[in-house]
mmCIF file of C-alpha atoms in Angstrom:
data_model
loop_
_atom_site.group_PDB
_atom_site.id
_atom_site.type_symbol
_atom_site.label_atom_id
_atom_site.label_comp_id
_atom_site.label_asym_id
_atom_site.label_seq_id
_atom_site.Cartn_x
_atom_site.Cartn_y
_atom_site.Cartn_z
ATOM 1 C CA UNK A 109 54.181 54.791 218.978
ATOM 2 C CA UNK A 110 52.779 51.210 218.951
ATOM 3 C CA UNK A 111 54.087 48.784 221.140
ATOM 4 C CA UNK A 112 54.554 46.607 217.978
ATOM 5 C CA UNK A 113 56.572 49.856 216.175
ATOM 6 C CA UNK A 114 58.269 49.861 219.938
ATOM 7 C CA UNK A 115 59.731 46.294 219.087
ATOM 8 C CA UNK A 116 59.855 47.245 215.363
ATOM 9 C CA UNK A 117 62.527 50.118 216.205
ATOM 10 C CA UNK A 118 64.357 47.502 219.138
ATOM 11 C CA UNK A 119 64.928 44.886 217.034
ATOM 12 C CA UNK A 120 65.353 47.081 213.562
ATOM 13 C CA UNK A 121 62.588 45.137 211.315
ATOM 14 C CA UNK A 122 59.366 43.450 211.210
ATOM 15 C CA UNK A 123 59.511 39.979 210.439
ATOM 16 C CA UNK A 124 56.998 36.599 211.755
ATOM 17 C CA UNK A 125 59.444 35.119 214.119
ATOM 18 C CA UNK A 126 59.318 38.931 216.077
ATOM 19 C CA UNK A 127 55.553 38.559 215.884
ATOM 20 C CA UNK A 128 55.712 34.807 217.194
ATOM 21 C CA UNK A 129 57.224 36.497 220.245
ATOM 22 C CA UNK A 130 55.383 39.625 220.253
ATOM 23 C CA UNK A 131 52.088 38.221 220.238
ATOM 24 C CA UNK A 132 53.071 35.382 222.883
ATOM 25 C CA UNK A 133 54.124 38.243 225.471
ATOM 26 C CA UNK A 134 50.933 40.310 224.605
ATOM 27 C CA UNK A 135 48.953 37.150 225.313
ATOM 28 C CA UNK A 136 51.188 36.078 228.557
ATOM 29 C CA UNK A 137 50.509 39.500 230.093
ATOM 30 C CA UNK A 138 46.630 39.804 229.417
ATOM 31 C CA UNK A 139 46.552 36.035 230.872
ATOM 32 C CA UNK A 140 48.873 36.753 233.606
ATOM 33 C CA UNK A 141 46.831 40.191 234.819
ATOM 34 C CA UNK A 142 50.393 41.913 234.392
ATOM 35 C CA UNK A 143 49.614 45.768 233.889
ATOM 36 C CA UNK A 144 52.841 47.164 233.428
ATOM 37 C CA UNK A 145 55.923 44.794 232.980
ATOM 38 C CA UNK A 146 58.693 45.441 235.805
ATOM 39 C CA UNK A 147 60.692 43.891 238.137
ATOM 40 C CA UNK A 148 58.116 41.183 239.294
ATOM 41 C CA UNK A 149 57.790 40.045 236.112
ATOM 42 C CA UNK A 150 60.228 36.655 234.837
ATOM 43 C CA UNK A 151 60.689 35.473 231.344
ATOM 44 C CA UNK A 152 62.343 32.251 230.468
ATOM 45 C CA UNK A 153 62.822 32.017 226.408
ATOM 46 C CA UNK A 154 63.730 28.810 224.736
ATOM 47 C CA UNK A 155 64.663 30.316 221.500
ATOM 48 C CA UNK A 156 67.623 32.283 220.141
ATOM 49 C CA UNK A 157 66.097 34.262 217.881
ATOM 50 C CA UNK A 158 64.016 37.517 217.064
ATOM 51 C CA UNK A 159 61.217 36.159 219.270
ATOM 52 C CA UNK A 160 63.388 36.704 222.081
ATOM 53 C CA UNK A 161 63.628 40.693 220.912
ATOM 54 C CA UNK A 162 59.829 41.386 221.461
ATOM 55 C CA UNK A 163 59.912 39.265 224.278
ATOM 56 C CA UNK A 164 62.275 41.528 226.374
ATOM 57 C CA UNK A 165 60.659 44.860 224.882
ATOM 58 C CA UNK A 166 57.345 43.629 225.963
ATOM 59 C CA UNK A 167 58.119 42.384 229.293
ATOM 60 C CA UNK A 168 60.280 44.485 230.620
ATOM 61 C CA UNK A 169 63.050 41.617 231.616
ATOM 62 C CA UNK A 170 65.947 41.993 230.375
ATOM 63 C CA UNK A 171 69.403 39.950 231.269
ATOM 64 C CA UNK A 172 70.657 43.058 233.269
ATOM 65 C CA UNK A 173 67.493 42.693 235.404
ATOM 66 C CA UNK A 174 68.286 39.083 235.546
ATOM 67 C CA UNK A 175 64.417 37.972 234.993
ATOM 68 C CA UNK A 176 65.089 37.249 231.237
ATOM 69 C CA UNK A 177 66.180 33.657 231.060
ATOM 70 C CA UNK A 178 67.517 31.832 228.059
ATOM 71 C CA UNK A 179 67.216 28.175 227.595
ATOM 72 C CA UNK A 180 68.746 26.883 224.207
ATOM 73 C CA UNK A 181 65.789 24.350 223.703
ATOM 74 C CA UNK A 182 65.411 25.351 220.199
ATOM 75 C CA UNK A 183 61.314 25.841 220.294
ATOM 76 C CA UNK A 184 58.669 28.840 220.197
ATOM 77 C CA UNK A 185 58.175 28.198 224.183
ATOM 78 C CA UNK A 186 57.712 31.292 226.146
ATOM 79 C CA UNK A 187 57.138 30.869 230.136
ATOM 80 C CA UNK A 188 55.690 33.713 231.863
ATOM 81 C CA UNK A 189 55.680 34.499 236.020
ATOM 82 C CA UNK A 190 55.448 36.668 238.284
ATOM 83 C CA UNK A 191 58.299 36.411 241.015
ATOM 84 C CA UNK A 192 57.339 34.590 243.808
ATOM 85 C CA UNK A 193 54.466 33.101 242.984
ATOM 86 C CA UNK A 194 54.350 29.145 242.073
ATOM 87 C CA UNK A 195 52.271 28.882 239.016
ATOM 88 C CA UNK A 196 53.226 30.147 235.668
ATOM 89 C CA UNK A 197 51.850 30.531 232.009
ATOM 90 C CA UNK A 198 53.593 28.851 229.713
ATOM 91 C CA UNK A 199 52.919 29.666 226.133
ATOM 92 C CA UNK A 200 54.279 27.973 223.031
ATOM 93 C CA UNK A 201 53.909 28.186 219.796
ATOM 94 C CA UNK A 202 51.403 25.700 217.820
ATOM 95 C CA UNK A 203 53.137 23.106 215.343
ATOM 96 C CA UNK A 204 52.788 24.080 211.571
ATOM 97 C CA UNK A 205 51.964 27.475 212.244
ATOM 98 C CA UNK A 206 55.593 29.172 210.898
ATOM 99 C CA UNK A 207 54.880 26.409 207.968
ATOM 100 C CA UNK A 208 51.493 27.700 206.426
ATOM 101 C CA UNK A 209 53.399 29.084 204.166
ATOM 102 C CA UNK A 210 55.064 25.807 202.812
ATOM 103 C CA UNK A 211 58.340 24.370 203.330
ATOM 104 C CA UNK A 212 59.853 26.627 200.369
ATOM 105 C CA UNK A 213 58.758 29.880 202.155
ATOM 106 C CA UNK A 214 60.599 28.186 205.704
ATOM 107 C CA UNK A 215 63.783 27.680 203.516
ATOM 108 C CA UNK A 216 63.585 31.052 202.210
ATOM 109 C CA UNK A 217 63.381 32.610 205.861
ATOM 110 C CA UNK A 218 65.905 30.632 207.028
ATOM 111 C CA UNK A 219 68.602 31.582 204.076
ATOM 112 C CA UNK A 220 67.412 35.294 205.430
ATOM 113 C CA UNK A 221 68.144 34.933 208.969
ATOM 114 C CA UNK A 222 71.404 33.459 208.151
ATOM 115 C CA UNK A 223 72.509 36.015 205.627
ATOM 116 C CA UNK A 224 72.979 33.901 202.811
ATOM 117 C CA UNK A 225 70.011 35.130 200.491
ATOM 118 C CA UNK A 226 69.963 36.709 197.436
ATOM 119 C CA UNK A 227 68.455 40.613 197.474
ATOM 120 C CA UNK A 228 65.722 39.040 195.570
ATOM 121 C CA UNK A 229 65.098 36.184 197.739
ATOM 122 C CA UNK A 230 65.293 38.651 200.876
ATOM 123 C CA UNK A 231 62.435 40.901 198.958
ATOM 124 C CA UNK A 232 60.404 37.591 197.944
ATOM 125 C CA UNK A 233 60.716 36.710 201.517
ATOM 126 C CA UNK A 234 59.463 40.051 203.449
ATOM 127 C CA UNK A 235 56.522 40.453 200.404
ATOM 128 C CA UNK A 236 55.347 36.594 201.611
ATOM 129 C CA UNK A 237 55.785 37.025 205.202
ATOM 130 C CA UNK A 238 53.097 39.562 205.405
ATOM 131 C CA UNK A 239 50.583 37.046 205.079
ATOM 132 C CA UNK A 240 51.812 34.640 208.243
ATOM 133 C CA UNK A 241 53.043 37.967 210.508
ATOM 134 C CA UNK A 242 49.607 39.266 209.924
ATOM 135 C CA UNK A 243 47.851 36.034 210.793
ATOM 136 C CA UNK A 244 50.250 35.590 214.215
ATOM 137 C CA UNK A 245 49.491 39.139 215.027
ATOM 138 C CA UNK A 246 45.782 39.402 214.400
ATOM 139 C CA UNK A 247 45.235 35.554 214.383
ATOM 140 C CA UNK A 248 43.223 34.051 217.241
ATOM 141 C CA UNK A 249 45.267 33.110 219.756
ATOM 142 C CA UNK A 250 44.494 29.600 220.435
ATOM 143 C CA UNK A 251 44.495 29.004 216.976
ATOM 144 C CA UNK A 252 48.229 30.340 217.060
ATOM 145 C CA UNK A 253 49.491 29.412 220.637
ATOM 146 C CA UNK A 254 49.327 25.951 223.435
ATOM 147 C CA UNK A 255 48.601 28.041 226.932
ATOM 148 C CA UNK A 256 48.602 26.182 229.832
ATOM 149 C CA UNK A 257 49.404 27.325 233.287
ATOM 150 C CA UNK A 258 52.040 24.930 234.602
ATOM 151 C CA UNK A 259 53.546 24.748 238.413
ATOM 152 C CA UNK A 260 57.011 26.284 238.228
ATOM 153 C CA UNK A 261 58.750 28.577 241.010
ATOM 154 C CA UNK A 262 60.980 30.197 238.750
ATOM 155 C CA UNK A 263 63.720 31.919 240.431
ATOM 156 C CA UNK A 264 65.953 34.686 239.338
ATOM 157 C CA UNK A 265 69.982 33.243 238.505
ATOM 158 C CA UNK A 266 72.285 33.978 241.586
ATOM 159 C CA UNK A 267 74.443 37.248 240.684
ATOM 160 C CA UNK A 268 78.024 36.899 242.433
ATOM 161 C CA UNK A 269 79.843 40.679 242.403
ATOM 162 C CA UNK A 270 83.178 39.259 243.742
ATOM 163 C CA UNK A 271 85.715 39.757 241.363
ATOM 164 C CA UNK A 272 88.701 37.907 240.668
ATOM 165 C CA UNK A 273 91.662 38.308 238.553
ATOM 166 C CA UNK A 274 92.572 35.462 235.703
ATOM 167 C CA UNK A 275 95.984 34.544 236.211
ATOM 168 C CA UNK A 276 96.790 34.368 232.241
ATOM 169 C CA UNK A 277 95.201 37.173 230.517
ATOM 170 C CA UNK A 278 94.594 39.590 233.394
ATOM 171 C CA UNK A 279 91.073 40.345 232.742
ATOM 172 C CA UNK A 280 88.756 40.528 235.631
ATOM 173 C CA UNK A 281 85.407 38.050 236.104
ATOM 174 C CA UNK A 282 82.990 37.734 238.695
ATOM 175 C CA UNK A 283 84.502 34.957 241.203
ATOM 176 C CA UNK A 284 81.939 32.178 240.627
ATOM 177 C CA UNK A 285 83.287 32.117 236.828
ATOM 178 C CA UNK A 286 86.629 30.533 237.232
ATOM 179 C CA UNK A 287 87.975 27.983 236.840
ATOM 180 C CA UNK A 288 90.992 26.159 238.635
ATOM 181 C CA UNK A 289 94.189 25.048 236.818
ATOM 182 C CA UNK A 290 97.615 24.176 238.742
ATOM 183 C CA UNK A 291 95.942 26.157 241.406
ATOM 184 C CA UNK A 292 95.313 29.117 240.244
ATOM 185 C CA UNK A 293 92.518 31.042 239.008
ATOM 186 C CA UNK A 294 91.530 31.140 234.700
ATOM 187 C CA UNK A 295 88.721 32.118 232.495
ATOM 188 C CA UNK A 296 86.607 30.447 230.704
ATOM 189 C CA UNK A 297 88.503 31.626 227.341
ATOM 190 C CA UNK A 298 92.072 31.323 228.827
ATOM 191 C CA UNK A 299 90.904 27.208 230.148
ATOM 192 C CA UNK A 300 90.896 26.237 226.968
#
């Protein structure tokens, strides 16, 4: 198997927003000298989307692992490190490039991702992506991606294994999660 039918069978279809990410990872890791993606390895993804899929299958970080981090920016921006060291690759996403196939075809995929198209907008959509995922996967890449190398420690988020019991619901949740009311202990969802 491919690594591209690896983050095919992850993620559970092929599509140009999990090439976007796909591609950027492929291209972090040749830039970055990475052999095989581990534990040394740090990915910070401002995206929410199926980018972020191909990212982790690629990489190897994962939110378990704690060295895939999420930053709701809203943009194709992938940054790339290995722990400890102080520079890192930071690869986004060229402007217009999800557009070459006009503004129609970035309505169409955006009615898809949302589950709000039509089965015959969803088939017009995956017969005129092939053109654009083909392009982003095949493409050359700084025709497709910005790379710079940027100075950037990035540092894995603290993990606190203290547990502590909300005093409305019950549940359990690591200490460093709640929050106070009247003095006593709540979660997030019961602090509302």
């Amino acid at each position: 198997m491919t690594d591209w039918e690896k983050v095919i069978a992850f993620h559970g279809h092929p599509c140009c927003l999990l090439a976007v990410g796909y591609r950027a990872t492929r291209v972090a890791l040749e830039k970055l000298g990475a052999g095989v993606p581990g534990h040394d390895l740090v990915a910070v993804v401002e995206n929410r989307t199926c980018a972020a899929d191909a990212v982790q299958v690629m990489s190897g970080c994962t939110f378990g692992k704690r060295n895939f981090v999420y930053r709701d920016n809203g943009k194709y921006v992938f940054t790339f490190a290995r722990m400890g060291e102080r520079q890192a690759l930071r690869v986004s996403l060229k402007a217009g490039v999800l557009s070459r196939e006009g503004d129609e075809f970035v309505t169409l995929m955006e009615k898809v991702a949302n589950g709000v198209a039509t089965e015959e907008e969803r088939e017009e959509f995956y017969r005129r992506q092939e053109p654009l995922m083909k392009y982003i996967l095949e493409g050359p890449a700084e025709e497709i991606f910005e790379m710079q190398f940027v100075d950037s420690e990035i540092r894995l988020p603290e993990l606190c294994l203290e547990m502590i019991t909300c005093s409305r619901c019950g549940e359990e949740m690591m200490k460093d999660h709640a929050f106070l009311q009247e003095g006593r202990p709540v979660c997030k969802d019961c602090s509302v």
